CSV table of C-alpha atoms in Angstrom, one decimal:
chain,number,residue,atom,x,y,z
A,77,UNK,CA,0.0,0.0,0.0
A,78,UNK,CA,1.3,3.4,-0.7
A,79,UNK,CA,0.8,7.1,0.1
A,80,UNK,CA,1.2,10.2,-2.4
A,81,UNK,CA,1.4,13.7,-0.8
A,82,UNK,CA,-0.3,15.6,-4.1
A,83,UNK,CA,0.7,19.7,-4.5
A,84,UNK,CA,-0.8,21.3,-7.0
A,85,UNK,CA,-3.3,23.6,-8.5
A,86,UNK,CA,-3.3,25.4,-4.8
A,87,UNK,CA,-4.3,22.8,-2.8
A,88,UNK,CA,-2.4,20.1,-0.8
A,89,UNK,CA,-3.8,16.7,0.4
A,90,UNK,CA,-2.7,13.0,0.5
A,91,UNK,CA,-3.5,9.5,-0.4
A,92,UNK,CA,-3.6,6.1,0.0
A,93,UNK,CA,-3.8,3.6,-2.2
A,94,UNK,CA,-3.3,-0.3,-3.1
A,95,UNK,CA,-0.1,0.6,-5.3
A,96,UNK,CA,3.3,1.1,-4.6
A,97,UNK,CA,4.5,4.7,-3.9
A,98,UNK,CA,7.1,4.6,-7.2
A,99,UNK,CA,4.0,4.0,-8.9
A,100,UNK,CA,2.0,6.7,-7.9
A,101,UNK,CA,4.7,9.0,-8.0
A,102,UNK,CA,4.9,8.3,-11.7
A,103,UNK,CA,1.3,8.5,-12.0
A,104,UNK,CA,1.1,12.4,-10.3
A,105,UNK,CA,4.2,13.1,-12.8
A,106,UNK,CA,2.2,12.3,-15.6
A,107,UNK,CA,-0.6,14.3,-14.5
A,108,UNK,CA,1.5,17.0,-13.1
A,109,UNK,CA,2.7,17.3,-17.3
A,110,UNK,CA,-0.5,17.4,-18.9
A,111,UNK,CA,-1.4,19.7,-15.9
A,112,UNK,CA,1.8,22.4,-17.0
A,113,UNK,CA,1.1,21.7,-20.6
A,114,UNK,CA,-2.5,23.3,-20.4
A,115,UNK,CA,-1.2,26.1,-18.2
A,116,UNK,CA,1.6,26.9,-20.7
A,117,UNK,CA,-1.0,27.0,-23.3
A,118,UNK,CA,-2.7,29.8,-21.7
A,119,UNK,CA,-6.3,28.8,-22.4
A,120,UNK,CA,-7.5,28.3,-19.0
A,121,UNK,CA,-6.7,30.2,-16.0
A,122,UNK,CA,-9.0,28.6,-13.3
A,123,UNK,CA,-7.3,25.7,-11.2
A,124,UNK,CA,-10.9,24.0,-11.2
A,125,UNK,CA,-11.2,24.4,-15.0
A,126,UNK,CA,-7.4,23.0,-15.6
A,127,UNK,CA,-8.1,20.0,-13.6
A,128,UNK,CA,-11.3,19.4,-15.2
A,129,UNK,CA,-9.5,19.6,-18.5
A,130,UNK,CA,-6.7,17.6,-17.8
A,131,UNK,CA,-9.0,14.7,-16.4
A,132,UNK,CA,-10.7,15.0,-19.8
A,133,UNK,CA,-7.8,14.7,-22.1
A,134,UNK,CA,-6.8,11.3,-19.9
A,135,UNK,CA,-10.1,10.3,-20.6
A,136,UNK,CA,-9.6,10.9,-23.7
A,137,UNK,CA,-6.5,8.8,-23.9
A,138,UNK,CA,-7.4,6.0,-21.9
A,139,UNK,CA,-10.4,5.8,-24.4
A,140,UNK,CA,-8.1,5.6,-27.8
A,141,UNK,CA,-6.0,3.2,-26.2
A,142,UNK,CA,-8.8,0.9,-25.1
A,143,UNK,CA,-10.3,1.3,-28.5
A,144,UNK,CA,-7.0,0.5,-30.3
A,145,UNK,CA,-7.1,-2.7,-28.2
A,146,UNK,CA,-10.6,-3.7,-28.9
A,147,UNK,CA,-9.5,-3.4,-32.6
A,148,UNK,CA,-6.8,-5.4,-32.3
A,149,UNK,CA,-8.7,-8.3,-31.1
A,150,UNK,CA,-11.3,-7.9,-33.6
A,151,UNK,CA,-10.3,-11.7,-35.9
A,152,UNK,CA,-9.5,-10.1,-39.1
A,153,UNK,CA,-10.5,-11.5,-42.1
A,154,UNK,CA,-7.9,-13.7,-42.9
A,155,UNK,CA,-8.2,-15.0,-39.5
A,156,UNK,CA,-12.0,-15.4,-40.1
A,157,UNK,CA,-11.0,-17.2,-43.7
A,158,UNK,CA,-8.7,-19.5,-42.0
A,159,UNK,CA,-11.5,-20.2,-39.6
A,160,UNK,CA,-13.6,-20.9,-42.1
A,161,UNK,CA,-11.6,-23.8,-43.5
A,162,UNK,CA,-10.5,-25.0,-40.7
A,163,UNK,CA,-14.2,-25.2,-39.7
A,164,UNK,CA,-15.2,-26.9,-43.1
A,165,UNK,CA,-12.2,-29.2,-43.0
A,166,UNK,CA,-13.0,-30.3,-39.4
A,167,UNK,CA,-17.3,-31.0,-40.8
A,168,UNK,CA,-15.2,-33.3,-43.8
A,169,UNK,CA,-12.9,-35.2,-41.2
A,170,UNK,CA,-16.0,-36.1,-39.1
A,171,UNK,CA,-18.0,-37.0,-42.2
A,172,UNK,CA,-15.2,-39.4,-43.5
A,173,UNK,CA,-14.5,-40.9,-39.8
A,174,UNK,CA,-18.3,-41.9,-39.2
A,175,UNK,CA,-18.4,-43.8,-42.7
């Protein structure tokens, strides 16, 4: 179990959690980044609207990734062709072995 001590935006608080500290560590790092990359951009200047933001855009990557992944696993259609046969060669052994 670890704990984070999280900085940022103006406030300061701390957590625990099932994972390791090194892991949430890096975790807080990467937020901390896409936090300073929306500040450097200027567009927002409330610490509310920043974090809202950044929780978006890791939505928003966690949701290509998973997609990726889920397309990925799709069988493609080779691997449906080969099924196919494999299928139809399987219904012609059995056919042959119960003559």
């Amino acid at each position: 179990m670890g704990t984070l001590k999280i900085e940022l935006l103006g406030t300061s608080f701390s957590i625990k959690a099932s994972e390791d500290d090194d892991y949430l560590k890096k975790l807080l790092g990467y937020y901390k980044n896409i936090v300073d990359e929306i500040q450097k951009s200027g567009m927002l200047k409330s610490e509310l609207h920043i974090s809202i933001l950044a929780g978006i855009m890791l939505c928003d990557e966690l949701y290509k990734e998973k997609s990726k992944s889920a397309v990925s696993q799709k069988p493609s259609p080779s691997n449906e062709k080969a099924e196919k046969l494999a299928s139809e060669m399987i219904k012609k052994l059995d056919q042959v072995l119960k003559a």
